[in-house]
XYZ file of C-alpha atoms in Angstrom:
601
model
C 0.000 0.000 0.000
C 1.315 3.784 -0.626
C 0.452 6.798 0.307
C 0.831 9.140 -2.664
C -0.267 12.059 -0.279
C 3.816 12.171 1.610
C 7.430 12.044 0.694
C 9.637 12.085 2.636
C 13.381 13.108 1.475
C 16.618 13.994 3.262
C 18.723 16.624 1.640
C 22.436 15.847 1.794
C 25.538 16.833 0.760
C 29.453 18.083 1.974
C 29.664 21.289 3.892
C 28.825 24.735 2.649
C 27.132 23.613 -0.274
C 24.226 24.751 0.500
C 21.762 22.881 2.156
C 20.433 24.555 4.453
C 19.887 27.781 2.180
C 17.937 25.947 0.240
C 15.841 24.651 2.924
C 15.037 28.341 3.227
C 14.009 28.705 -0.799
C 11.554 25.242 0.014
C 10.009 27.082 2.735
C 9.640 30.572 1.799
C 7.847 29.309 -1.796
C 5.882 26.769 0.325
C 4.025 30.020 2.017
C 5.337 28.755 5.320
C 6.011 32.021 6.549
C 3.536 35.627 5.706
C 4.434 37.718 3.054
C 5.139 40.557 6.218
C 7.239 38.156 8.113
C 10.672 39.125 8.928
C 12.690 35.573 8.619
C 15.834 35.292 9.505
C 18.831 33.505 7.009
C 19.267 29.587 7.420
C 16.339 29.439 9.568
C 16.933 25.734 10.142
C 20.209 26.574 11.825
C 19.061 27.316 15.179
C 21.309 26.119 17.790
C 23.606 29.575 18.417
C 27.023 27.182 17.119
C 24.969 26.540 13.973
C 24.631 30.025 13.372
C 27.998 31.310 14.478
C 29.746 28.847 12.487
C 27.752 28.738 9.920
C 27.456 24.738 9.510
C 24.134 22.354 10.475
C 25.370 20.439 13.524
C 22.294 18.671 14.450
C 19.704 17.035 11.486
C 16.311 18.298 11.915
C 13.184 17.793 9.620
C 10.260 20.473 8.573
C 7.537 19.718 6.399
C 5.698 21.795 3.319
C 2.720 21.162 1.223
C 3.197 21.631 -2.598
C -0.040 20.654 -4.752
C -2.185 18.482 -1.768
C 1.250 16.542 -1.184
C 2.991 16.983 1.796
C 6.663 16.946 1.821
C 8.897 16.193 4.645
C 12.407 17.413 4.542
C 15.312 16.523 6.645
C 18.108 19.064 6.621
C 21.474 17.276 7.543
C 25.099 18.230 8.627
C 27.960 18.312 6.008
C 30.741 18.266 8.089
C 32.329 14.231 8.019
C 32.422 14.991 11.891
C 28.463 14.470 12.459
C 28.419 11.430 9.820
C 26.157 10.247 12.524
C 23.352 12.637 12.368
C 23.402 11.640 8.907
C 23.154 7.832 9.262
C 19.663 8.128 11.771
C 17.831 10.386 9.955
C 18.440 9.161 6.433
C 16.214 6.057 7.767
C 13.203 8.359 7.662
C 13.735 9.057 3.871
C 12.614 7.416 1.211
C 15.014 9.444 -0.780
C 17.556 11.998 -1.020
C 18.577 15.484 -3.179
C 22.271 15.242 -3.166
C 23.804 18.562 -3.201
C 26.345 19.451 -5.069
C 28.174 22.678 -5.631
C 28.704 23.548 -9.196
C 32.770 24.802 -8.839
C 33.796 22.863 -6.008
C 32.146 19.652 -7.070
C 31.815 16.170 -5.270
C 34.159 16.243 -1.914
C 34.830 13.586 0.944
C 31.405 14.090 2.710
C 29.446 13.536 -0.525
C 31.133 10.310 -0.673
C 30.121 9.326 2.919
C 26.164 10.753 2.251
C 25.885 9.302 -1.307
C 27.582 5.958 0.138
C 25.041 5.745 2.802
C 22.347 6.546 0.108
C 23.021 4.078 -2.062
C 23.466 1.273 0.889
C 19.798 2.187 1.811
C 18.513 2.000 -1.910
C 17.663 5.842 -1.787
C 16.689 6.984 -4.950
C 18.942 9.986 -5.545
C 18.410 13.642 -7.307
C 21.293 15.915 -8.364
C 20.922 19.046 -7.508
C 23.733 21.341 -9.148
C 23.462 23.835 -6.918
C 25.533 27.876 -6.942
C 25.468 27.917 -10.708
C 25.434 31.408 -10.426
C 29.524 31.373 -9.598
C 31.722 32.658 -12.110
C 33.845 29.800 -11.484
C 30.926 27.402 -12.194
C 31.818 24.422 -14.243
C 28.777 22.173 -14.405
C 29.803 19.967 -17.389
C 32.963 18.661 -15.563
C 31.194 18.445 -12.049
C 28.153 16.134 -13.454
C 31.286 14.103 -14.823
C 32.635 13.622 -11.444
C 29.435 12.768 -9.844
C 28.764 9.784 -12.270
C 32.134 8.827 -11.406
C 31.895 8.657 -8.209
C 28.075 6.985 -8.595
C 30.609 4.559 -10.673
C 33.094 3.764 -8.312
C 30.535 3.277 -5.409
C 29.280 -0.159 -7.187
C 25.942 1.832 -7.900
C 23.166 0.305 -9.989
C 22.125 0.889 -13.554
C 18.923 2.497 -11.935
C 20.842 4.275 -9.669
C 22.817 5.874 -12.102
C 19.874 7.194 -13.994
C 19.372 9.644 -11.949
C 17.557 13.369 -12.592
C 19.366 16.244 -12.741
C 18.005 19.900 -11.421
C 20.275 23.193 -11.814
C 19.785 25.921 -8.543
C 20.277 28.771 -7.313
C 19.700 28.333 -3.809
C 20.388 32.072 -2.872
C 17.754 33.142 -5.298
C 15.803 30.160 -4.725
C 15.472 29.504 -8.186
C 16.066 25.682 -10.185
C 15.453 25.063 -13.558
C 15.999 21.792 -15.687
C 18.617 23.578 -18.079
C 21.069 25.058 -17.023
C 21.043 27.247 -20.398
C 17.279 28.331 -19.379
C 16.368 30.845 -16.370
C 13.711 30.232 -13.974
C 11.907 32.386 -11.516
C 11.437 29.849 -8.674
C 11.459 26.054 -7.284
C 8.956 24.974 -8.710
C 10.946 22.291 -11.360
C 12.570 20.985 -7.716
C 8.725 20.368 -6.383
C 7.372 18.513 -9.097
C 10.702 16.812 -9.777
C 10.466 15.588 -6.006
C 6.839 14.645 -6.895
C 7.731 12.465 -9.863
C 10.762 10.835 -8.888
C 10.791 10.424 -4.748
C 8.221 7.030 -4.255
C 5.994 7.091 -1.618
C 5.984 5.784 1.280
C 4.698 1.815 1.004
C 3.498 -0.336 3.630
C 0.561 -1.426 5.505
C -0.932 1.248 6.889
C -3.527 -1.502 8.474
C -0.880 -3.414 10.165
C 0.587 -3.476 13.486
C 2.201 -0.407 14.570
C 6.016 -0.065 14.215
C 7.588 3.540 14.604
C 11.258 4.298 14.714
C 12.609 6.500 16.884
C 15.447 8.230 15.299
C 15.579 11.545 17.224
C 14.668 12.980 20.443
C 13.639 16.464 22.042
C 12.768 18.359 24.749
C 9.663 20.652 25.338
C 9.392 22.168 28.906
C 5.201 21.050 28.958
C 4.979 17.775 27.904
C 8.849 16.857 29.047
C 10.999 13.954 26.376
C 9.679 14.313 22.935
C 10.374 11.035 20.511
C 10.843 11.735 16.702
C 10.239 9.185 14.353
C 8.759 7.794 11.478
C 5.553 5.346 10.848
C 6.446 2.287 8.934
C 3.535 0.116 9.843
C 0.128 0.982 10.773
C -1.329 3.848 12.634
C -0.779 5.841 16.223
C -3.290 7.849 17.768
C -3.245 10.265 20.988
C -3.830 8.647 24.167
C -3.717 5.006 22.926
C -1.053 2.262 24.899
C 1.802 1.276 23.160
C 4.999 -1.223 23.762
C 8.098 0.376 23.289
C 11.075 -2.251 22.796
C 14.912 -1.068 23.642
C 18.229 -2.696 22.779
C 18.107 -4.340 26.787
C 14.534 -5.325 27.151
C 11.698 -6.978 25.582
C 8.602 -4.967 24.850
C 7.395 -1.849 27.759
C 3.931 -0.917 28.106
C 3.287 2.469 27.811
C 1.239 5.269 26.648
C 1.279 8.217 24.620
C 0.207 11.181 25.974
C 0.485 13.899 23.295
C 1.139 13.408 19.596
C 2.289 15.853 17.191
C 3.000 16.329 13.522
C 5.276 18.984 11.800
C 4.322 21.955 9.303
C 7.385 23.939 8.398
C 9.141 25.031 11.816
C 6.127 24.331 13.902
C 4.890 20.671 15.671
C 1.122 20.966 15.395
C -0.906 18.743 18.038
C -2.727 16.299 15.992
C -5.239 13.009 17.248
C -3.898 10.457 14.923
C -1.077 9.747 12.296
C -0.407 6.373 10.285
C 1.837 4.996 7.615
C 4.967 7.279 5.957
C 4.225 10.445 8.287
C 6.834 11.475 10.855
C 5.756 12.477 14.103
C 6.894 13.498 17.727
C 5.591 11.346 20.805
C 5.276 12.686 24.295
C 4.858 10.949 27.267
C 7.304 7.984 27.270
C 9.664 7.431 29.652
C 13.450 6.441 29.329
C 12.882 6.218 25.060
C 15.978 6.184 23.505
C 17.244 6.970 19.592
C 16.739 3.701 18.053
C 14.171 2.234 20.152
C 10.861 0.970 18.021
C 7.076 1.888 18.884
C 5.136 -1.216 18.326
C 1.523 -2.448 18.737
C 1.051 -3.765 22.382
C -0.891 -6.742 20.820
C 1.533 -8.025 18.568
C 5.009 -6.184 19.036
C 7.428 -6.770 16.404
C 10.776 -4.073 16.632
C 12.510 -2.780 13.576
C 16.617 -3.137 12.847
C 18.027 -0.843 14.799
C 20.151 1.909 13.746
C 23.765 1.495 13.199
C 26.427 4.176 12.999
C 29.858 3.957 12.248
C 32.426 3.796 15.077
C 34.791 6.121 16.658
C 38.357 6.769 15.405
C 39.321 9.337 17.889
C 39.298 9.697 21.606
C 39.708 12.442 24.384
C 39.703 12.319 28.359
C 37.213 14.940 29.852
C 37.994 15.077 33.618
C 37.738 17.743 36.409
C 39.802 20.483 36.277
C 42.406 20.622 38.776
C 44.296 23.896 38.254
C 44.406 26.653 40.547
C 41.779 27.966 39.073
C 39.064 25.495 39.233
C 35.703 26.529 40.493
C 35.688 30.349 40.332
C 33.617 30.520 36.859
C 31.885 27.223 35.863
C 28.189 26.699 37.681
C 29.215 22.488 37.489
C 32.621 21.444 38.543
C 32.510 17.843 40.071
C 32.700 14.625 38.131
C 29.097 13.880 39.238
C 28.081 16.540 37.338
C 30.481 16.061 34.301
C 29.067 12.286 34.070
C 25.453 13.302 34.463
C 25.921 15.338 31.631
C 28.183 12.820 29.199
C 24.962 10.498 29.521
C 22.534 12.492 28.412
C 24.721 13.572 25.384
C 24.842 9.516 24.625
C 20.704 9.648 24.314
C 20.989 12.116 21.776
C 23.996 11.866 20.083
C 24.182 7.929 18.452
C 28.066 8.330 17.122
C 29.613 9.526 20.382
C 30.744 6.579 23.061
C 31.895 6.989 26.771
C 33.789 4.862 28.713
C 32.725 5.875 32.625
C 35.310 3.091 34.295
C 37.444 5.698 35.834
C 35.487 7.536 38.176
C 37.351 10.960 37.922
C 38.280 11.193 34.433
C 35.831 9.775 31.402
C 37.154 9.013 28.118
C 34.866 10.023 25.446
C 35.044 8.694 21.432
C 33.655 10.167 18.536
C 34.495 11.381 15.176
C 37.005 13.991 14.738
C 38.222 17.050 16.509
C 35.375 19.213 15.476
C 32.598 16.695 16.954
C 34.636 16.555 20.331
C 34.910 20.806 19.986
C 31.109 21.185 19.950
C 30.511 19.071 22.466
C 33.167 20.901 24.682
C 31.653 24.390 23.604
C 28.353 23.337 23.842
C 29.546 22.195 27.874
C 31.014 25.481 28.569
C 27.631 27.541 27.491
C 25.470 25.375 29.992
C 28.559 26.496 32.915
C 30.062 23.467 32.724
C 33.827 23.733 34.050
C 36.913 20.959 33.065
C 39.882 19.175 31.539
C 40.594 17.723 28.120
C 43.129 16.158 26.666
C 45.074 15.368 23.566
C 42.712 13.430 20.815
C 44.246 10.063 20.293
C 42.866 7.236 17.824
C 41.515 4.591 18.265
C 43.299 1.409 16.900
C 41.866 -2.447 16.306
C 43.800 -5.444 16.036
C 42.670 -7.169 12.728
C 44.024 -10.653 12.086
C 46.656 -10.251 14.937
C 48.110 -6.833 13.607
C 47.928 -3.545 14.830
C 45.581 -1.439 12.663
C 45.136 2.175 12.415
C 42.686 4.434 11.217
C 42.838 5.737 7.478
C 41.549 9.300 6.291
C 41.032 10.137 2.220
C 42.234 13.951 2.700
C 41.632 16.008 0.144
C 43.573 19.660 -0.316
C 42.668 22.815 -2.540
C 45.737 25.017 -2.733
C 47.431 27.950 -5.196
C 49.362 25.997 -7.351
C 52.834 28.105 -5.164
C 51.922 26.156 -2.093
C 52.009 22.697 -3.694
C 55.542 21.928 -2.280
C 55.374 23.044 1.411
C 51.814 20.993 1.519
C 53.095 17.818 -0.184
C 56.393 17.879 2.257
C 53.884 18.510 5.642
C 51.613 15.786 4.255
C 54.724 13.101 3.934
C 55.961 14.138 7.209
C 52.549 12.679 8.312
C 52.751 9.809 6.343
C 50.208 10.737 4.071
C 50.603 9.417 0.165
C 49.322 11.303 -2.203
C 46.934 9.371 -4.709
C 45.546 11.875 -7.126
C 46.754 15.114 -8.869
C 44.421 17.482 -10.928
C 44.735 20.867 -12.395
C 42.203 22.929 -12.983
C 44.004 25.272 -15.437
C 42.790 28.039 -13.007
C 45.085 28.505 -10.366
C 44.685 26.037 -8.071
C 45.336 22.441 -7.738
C 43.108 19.295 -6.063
C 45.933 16.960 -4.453
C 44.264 13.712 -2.252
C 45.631 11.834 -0.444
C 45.864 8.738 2.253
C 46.632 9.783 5.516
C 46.511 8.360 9.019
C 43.885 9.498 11.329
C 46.651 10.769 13.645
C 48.360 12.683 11.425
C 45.837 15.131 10.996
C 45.692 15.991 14.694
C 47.124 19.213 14.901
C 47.452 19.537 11.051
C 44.497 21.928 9.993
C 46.306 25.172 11.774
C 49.463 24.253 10.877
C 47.715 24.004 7.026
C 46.222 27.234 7.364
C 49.540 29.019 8.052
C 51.607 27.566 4.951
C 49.255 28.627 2.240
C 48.423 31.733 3.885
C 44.629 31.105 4.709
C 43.951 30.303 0.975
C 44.266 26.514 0.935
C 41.062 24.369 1.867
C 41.277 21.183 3.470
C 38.299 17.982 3.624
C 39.203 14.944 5.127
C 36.560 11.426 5.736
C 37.010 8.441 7.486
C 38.645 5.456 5.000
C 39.290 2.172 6.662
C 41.879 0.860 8.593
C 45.491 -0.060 7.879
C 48.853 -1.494 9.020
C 49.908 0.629 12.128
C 52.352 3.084 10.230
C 55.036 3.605 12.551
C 55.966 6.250 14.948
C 55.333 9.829 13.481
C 56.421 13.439 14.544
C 54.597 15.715 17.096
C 54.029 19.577 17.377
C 58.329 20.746 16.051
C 58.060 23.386 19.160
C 57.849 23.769 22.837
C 55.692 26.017 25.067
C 56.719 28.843 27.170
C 55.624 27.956 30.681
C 54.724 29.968 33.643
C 57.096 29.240 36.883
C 54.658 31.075 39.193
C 51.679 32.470 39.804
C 51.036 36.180 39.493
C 49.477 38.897 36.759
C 51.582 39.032 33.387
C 53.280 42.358 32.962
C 54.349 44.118 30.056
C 58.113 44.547 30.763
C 58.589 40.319 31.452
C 55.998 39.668 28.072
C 58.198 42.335 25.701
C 61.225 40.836 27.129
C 59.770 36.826 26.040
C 58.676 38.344 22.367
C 61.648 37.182 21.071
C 61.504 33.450 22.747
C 58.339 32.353 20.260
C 54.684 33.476 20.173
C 52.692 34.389 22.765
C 49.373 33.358 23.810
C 48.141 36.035 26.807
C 48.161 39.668 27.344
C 49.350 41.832 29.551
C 47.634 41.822 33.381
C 46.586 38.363 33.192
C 46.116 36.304 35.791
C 48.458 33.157 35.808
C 49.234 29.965 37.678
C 52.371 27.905 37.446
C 52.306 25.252 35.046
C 50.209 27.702 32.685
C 51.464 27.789 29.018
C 51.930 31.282 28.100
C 53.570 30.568 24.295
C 54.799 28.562 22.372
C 58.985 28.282 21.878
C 60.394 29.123 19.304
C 62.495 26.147 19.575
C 61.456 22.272 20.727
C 62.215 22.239 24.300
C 59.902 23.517 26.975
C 60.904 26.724 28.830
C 59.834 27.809 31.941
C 59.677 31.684 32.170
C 58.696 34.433 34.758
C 55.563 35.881 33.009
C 55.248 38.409 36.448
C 58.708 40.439 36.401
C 58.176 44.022 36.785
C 61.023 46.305 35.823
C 63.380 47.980 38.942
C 62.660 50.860 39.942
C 66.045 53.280 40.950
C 67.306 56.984 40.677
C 69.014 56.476 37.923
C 67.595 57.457 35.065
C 69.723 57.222 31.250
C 68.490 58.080 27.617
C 65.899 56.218 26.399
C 65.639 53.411 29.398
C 61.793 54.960 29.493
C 60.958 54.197 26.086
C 57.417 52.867 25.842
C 57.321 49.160 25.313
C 55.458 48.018 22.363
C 53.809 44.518 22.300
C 53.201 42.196 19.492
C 49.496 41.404 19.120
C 49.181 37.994 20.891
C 48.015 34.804 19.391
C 44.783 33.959 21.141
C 43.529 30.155 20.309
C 39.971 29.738 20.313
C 38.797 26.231 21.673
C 39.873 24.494 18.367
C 43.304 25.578 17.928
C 44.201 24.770 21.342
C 42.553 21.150 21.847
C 45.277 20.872 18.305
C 48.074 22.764 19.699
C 48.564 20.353 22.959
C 51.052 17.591 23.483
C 50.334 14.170 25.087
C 51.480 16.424 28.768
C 49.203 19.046 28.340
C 45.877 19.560 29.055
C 43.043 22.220 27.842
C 41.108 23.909 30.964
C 37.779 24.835 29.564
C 35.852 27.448 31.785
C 32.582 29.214 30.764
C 34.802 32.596 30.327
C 38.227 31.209 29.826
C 40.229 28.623 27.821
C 43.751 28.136 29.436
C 46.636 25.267 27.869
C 48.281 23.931 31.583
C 50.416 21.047 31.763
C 49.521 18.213 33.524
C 52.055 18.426 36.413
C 52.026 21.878 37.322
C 55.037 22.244 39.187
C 58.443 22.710 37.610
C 60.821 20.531 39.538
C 58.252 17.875 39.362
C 58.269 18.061 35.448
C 61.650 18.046 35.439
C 62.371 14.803 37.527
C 59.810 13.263 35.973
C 61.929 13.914 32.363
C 64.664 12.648 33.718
């Protein structure tokens, strides 16, 4: 049975092509919003990180009605990071516009979304989106898409797939790219004719999937999911069954479906609509909603596992406890638990009762998560990242990365020589004619900790990097660390501007003058590999004697302030990151110099 009155279709693609602006074009030409209403840019961004980034952290769905059909759309990340918002939602689809921007063409995260496509038997549309760019070069980026349709084993149906040109900004698509067009309306009916309905038996049994969950501060846990089977109304008892236990009895209070940002209340919902559920207790992502006659639970999801791994613990410096609101490890656990029933690709090992070693993605995932702490007045420790290795057949493995790099065609050398000093290979070469060259590589998962600022800083800001998990290989031997040392405080005490002119010279710094300071503190970083410790507080003598020019004004350099980011990649395996709600600080783990120093020795 189908219901030719729903489709439901997830909109995926790499980072910054555009998703999410589009989003905005479906909505806006829906009549979602009045023709008076002030609406503001990427409306489906709404988590403050989403918008000060600029990048969809967390999937979320919306719904529009074009010609008596309703159409549910699920906006998800780009980044490679949150791979795992991708791989729930995309089980509420029955298909997928992959996004693709018409200069920069397919990257490593339309790889990982088309993959997952494909593996699902999405049906797939192309959307060519940005063709407005005068760098646009549409012929040679549909090329590369069917290549890379070839070389992920897809199907002769797969690969006839329908094309639509956009204009996302303008919120415009058109069918030829030769041809303008005043609006969306190609996309809509293209969705209409191509996305299949949603089939099953809509008399059935219940089963609903639970593939997201919320919070609203009336009805309490909301459960997001989609209706495979059968038919849910307000009110009516349920069996929910969980990855421990065999089928729950429970009930559902309050049931609500979605039109554009807002959840509507509604009495009753059945097969191929997705819906939120209030009123069930301890309902986790995954989990099915089943009839409590016959219960029968659907697969659950599976998400890719963890290559990295950081240890969140509670901070210990000097410092600890004057800004964050939650400071004990009581606290810092009670939180890491509730990120687990919301967040499917993050894991948490709680054996140590102090210190908790989280595993996720990448560097980015395990920033957000960190940021997202510090905002709520959260207040600890973090580590180095380190990967996470398997032993396959006996042998040590390692994670793999495919890393792809965008650079002037000047910076080709100093890339291709930090790259091999990570053991990276490089596996593909291509020349655009323009400028600017497309190198990709293999690379170890490790060797890209620490790598993006260092990136940055050779080509000047103008390089781009993308990078996706690959597999696992051969453990690739021992590899080289951060080249410098840090500059490290020796006591505590406000930095002045006589000691700070005077350490200039020494490397970069990190602080201003008249801040506060504890020993152990990293102030810089050496210019040189060795640690230094350094008196930060030294305040020029004071005597009679005055010559020429020994009152000169003392000029400091601008100091190099790391946002959370830059310093979770700047630290060695000693150091630590103390996170506050107002401050970021880089310590070392012992504090104390003498202690350091025997333990060197």
């Amino acid at each position: 049975m189908k219901r030719t009155d729903i489709r439901n279709i997830a909109i995926i693609a790499h980072v910054d092509h555009g998703k999410t602006t589009l989003v905005d074009g479906m909505l806006h030409q829906a009549g979602i919003f009045r023709s008076n209403e002030k609406v503001q840019e990427r409306v489906m961004d709404n988590i403050d990180l989403e918008r000060e980034k600029g990048i969809t952290i967390m999937a979320k769905n919306t719904a529009v009605d074009y010609n008596g059909v309703k159409i549910n759309i699920i906006d998800t990340p780009g980044h490679a990071d949150f791979g795992g918002e991708v791989e729930r939602t995309m089980k509420m689809a029955d298909g997928v516009l992959l996004l693709v921007d018409a200069s920069e063409g397919p990257l490593p995260q339309t790889r990982f979304v088309l993959k997952k496509a494909l593996e699902l038997g999405l049906p797939p549309i192309l959307v060519i989106n940005k063709i407005d760019r005068s760098d646009a070069r549409i012929q040679e980026v549909l090329n590369e898409v069917y290549d890379l349709f070839i070389d992920l084993d897809a199907t002769e149906d797969q690969l006839e797939f329908p094309i639509v040109y956009t204009n996302a900004r303008r919120g415009t698509a058109t069918l030829d790219p030769d041809k303008e067009s005043e609006s969306l309306k190609p996309l809509f009916d293209l969705i209409l004719d191509t996305i299949p309905p949603p089939e099953g038996d809509e008399r059935g049994p219940l089963q609903l999937l639970v593939t997201n969950i919320d919070y609203n501060d009336y009805v309490g846990r909301l459960a997001i999911g989609r209706i495979f089977s059968g038919s849910v109304r307000s009110g009516e008892p349920v069996a929910m069954i969980n990855a421990e236990s065999g089928p729950v009895r429970t009930k559902i209070t309050t049931l609500y479906g979605f039109r554009g940002l807002e959840r509507v209340e509604i009495g009753e919902a059945s097969l191929g609509e997705i819906v939120a559920l209030a009123g069930i207790d301890g309902i986790n992502i995954g989990d099915t909603i089943t009839d409590i006659e016959t219960p029968s639970p659907l697969p659950r999801i599976k998400v890719d596992e963890p290559t990295i791994s950081m240890v969140f613990s509670v901070n210990t410096s000097p410092f600890a406890g004057r800004e964050g609101q939650y400071v004990t490890s009581r606290k810092l656990r009670e939180r890491l638990e509730k990120e687990l029933l919301y967040n499917v690709s993050i894991r948490v090992d709680f054996s140590d009762p102090d210190s908790f070693r989280v595993m996720g993605r990448g560097e980015l995932q395990m920033a957000i998560l960190i940021e997202m702490m510090r905002r709520e007045g959260y207040e600890l420790s973090v580590s180095m990242p380190e990967i996470i290795t398997r032993e396959i057949n006996g042998t040590l493995h390692e994670p793999m990365e495919l890393l792809i790099i965008d650079v002037p065609e000047e910076f080709i050398g100093v890339v291709t020589q930090q790259v091999g000093m990570r053991k990276g290979r490089m596996q593909k070469m291509q020349n655009n004619g323009r400028g600017r060259v497309r190198l990709e590589f293999s690379i170890p998962s490790r060797g890209l900790i620490g790598f993006r600022s260092q990136f940055l800083t050779d080509t000047r800001g103008t390089g781009l990097l993308n990078h996706i998990f690959d597999g696992y290989e051969p453990w690739h031997g021992s590899m080289s660390k951060r080249q410098t040392g840090a500059l490290v405080a020796d006591r505590k005490g406000k930095s002045t501007v006589y000691a700070l002119f005077h350490l200039q010279p020494r490397g970069t710094l990190f602080i201003r003058e008249n801040t506060e300071l504890y020993e152990g503190m990293i102030i810089g970083e050496n210019s040189r590999s060795n640690d230094l410790d350094v008196n930060v507080t030294k305040e020029k003598k004071l005597t009679n004697i005055r010559a020429a020019a020994s009152d000169d004004a003392l000029h400091l350099m601008p100091p190099r302030i790391l946002n959370l980011e830059e310093s979770i990649e700047f630290i060695r395996e000693d150091e630590l990151v103390e996170v506050t709600p107002r401050s970021i600080r880089l310590r070392k783990k012992m504090l104390e110099a003498n202690r350091r120093t025997k333990h060197r020795d």
